[in-house]
PDB file of C-alpha atoms in Angstrom:
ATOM      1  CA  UNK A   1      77.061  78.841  99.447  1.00  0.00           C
ATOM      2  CA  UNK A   2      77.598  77.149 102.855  1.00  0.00           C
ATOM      3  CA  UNK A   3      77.281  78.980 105.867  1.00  0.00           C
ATOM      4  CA  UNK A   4      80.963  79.073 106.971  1.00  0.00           C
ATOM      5  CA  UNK A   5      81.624  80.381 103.038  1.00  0.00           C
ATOM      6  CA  UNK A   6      79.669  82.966 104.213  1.00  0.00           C
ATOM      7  CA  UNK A   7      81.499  83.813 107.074  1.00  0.00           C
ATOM      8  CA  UNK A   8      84.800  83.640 105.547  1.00  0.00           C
ATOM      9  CA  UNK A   9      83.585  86.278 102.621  1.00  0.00           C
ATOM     10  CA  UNK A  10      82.295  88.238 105.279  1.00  0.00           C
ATOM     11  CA  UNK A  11      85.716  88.336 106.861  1.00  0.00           C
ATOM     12  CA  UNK A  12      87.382  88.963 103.636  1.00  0.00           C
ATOM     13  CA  UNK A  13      84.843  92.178 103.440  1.00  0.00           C
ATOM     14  CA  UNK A  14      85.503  93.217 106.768  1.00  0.00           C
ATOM     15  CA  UNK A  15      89.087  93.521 105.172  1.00  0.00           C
ATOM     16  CA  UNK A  16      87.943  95.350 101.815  1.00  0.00           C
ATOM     17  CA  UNK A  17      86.156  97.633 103.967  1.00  0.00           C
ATOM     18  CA  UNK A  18      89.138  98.207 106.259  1.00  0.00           C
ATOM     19  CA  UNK A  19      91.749  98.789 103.812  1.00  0.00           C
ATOM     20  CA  UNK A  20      89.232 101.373 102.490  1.00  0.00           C
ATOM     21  CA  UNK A  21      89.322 103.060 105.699  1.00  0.00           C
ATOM     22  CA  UNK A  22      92.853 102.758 106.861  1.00  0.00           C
ATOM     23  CA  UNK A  23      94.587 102.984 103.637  1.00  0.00           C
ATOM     24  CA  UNK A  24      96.307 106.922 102.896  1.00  0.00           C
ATOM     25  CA  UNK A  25      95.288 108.078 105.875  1.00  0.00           C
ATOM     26  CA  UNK A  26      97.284 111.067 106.546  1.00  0.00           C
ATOM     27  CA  UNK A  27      99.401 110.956 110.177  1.00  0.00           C
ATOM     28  CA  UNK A  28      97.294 113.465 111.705  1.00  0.00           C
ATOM     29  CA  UNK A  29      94.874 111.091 111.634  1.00  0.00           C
ATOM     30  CA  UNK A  30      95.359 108.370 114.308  1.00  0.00           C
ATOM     31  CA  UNK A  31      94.745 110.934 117.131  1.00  0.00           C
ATOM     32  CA  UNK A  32      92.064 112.745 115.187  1.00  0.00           C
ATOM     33  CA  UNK A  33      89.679 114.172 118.137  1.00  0.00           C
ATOM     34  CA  UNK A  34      86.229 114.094 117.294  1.00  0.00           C
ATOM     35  CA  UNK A  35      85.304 115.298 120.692  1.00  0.00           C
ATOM     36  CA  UNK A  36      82.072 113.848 122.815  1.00  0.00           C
ATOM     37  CA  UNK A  37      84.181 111.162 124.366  1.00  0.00           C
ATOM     38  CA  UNK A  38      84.239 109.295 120.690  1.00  0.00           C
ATOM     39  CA  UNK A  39      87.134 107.174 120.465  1.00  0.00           C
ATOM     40  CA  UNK A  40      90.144 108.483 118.835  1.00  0.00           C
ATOM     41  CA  UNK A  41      90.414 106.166 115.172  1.00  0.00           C
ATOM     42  CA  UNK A  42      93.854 104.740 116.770  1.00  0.00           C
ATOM     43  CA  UNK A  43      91.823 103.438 119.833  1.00  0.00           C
ATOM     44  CA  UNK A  44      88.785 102.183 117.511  1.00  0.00           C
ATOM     45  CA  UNK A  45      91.106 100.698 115.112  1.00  0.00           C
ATOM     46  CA  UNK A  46      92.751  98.437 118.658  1.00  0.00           C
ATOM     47  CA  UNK A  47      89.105  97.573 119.651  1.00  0.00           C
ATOM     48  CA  UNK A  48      88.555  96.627 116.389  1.00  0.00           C
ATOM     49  CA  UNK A  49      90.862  94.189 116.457  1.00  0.00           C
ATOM     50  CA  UNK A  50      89.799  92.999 120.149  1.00  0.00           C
ATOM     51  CA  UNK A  51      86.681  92.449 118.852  1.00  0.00           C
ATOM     52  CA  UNK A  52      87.633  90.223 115.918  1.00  0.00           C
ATOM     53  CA  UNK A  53      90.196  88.174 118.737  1.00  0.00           C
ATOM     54  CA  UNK A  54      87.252  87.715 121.043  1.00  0.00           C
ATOM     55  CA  UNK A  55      85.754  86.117 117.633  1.00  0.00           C
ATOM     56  CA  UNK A  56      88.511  83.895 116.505  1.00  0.00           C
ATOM     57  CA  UNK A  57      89.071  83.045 120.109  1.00  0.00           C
ATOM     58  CA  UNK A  58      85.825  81.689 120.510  1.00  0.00           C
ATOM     59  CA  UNK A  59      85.696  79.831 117.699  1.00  0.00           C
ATOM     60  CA  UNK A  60      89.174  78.381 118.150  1.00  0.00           C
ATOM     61  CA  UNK A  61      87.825  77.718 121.990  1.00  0.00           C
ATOM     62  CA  UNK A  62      91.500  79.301 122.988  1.00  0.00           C
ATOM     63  CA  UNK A  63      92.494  82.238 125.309  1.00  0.00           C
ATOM     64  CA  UNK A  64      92.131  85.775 123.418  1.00  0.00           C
ATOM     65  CA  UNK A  65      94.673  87.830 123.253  1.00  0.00           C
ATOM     66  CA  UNK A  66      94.668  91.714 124.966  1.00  0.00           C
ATOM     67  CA  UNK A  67      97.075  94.293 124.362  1.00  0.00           C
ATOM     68  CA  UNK A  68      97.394  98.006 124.963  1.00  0.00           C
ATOM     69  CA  UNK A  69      97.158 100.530 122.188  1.00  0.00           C
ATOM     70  CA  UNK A  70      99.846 101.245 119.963  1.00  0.00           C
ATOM     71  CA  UNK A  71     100.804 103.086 116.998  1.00  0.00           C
ATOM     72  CA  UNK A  72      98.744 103.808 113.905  1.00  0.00           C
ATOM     73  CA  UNK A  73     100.919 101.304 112.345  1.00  0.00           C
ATOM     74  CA  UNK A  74     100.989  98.681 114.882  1.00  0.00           C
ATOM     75  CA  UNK A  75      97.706  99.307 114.777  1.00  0.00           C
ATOM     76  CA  UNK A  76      97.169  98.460 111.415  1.00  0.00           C
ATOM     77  CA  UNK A  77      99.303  95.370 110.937  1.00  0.00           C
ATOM     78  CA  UNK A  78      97.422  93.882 114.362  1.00  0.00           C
ATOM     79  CA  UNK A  79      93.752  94.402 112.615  1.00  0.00           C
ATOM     80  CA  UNK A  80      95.274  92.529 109.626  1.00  0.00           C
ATOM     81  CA  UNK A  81      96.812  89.392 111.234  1.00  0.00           C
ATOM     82  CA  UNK A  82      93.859  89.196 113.586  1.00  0.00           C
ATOM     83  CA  UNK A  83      91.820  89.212 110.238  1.00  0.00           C
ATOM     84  CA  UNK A  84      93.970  86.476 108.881  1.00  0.00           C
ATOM     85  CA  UNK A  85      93.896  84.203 112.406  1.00  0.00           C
ATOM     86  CA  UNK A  86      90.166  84.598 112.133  1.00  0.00           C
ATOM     87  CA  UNK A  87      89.746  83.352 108.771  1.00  0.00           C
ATOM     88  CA  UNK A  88      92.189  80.612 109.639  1.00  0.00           C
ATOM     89  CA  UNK A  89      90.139  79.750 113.103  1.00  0.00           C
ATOM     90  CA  UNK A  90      86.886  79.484 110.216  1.00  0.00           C
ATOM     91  CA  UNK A  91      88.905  77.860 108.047  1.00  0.00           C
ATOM     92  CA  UNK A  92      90.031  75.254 110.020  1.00  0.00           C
ATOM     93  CA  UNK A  93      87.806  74.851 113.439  1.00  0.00           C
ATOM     94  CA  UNK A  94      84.381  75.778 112.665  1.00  0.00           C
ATOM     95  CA  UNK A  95      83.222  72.933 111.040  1.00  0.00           C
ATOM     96  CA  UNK A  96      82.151  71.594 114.396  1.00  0.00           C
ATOM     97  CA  UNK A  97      80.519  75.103 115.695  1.00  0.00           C
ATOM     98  CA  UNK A  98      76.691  75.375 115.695  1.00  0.00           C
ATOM     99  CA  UNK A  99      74.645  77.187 113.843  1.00  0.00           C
ATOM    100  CA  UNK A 100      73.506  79.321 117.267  1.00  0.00           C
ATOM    101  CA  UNK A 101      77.433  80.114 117.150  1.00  0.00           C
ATOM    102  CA  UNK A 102      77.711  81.164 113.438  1.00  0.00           C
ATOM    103  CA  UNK A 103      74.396  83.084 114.055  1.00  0.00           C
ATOM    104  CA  UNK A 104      76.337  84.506 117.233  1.00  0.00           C
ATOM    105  CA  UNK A 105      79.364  85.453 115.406  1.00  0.00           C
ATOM    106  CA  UNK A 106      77.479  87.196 112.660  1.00  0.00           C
ATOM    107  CA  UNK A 107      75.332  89.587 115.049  1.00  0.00           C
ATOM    108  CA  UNK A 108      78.137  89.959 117.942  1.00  0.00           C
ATOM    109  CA  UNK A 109      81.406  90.202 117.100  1.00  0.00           C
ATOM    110  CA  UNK A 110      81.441  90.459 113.030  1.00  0.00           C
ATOM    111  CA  UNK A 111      78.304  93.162 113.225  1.00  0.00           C
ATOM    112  CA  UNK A 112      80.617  95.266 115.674  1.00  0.00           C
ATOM    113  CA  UNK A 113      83.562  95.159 113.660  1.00  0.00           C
ATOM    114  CA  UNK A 114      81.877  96.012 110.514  1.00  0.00           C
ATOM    115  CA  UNK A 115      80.359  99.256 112.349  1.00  0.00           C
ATOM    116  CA  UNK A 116      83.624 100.206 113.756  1.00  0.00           C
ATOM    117  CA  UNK A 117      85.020  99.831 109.840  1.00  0.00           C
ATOM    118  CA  UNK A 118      82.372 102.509 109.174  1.00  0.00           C
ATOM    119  CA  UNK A 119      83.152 104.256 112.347  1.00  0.00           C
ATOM    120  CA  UNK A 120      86.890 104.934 110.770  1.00  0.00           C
ATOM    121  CA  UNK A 121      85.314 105.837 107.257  1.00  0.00           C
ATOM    122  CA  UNK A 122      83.021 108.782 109.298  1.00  0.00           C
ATOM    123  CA  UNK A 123      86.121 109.844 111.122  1.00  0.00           C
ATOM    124  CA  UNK A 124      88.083 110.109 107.848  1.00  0.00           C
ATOM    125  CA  UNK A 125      85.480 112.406 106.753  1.00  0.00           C
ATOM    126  CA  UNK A 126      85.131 114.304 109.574  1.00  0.00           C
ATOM    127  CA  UNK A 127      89.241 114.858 109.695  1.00  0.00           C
ATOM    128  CA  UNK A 128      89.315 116.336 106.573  1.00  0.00           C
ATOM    129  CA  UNK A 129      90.286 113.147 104.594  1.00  0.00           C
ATOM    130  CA  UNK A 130      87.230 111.504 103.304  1.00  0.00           C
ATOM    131  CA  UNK A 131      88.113 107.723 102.143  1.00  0.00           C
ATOM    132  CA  UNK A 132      87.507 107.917  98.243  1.00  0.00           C
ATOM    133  CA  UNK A 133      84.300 106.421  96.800  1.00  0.00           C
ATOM    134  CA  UNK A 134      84.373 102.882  95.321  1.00  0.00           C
ATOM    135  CA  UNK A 135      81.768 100.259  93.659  1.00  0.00           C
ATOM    136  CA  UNK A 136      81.595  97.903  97.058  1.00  0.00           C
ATOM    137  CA  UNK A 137      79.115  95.573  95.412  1.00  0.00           C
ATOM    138  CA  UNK A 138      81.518  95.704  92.365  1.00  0.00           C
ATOM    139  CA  UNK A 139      84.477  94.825  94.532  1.00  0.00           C
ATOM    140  CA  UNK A 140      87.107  91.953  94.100  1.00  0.00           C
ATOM    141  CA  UNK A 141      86.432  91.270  97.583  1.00  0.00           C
ATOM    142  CA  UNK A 142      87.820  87.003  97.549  1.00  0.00           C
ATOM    143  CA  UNK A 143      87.365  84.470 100.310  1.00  0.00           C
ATOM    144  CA  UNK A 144      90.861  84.531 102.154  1.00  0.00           C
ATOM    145  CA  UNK A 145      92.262  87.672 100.448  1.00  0.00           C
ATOM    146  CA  UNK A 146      92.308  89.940 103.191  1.00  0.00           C
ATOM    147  CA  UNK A 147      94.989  92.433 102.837  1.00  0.00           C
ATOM    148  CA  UNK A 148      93.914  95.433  99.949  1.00  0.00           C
ATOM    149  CA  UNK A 149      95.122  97.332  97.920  1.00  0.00           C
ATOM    150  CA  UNK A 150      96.505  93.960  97.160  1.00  0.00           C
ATOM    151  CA  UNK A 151     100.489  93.471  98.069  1.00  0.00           C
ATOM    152  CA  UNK A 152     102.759  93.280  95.000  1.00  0.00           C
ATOM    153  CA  UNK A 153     103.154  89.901  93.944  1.00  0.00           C
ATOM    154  CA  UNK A 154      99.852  88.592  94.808  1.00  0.00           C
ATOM    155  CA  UNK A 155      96.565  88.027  92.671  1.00  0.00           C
TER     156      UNK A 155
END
């Protein structure tokens, strides 16, 4: 497998993972206050997402995006299209990036992300709604799918 294969399967974890995280959550939970200054999972869910346009931005040599937080919601749809503009920037621009920017992308931005992912799943835990347990190595995790539980209509 080449490296930007890699990458894109990586992405298409990083939404496995996410939808683990995010999906059921009850309401309560988007302002769920952990205490110590942690972020609230509404605010960690918007970084998230900052982090993964400071990714695809870079690749795509563009201007990122920034936004304020929003809803839970908002929230949620904005970690998913940044997902899929991501995959799309790997897709279709970084065949010409280095290998010192794959490696760069891999222990910056994508690292980050995936410990924010696991940030949410501790949270869930902690707020009294633990994210059920799942076979991740097992997982139908597929380059470009990036959006689970799957929507209706797609395979």
């Amino acid at each position: 497998m080449d490296q930007l294969a890699v990458l894109r399967h990586y992405v298409a974890t990083l939404g496995y993972r996410g939808s683990q995280a995010l999906h059921a959550a009850p309401d309560y939970f988007a302002w769920f206050n952990a205490g110590h200054g942690v972020r609230s999972p509404v605010e960690l869910l918007s970084h998230t997402a900052v982090v993964l346009e400071y990714a695809r931005a870079r690749l795509a040599e563009d201007e990122r995006e920034c936004w304020e937080v929003e809803t839970w919601e908002a929230e949620t749809e904005r970690f998913y299209l940044t997902l899929e503009r991501l995959d799309e920037a790997l897709l279709h621009g970084a065949k010409q990036a280095d290998d010192n920017t794959m490696r760069q992308m891999i222990q910056g931005p994508l690292a980050d992300a995936m410990t924010h992912i696991g940030q949410l799943t501790m949270l869930r835990r902690l707020a009294g709604a633990p994210v059920p347990q799942g076979g991740f190595v097992e997982a139908d995790v597929r380059t470009g799918r990036l959006r689970y539980p799957v929507p209706e209509g797609e395979t």
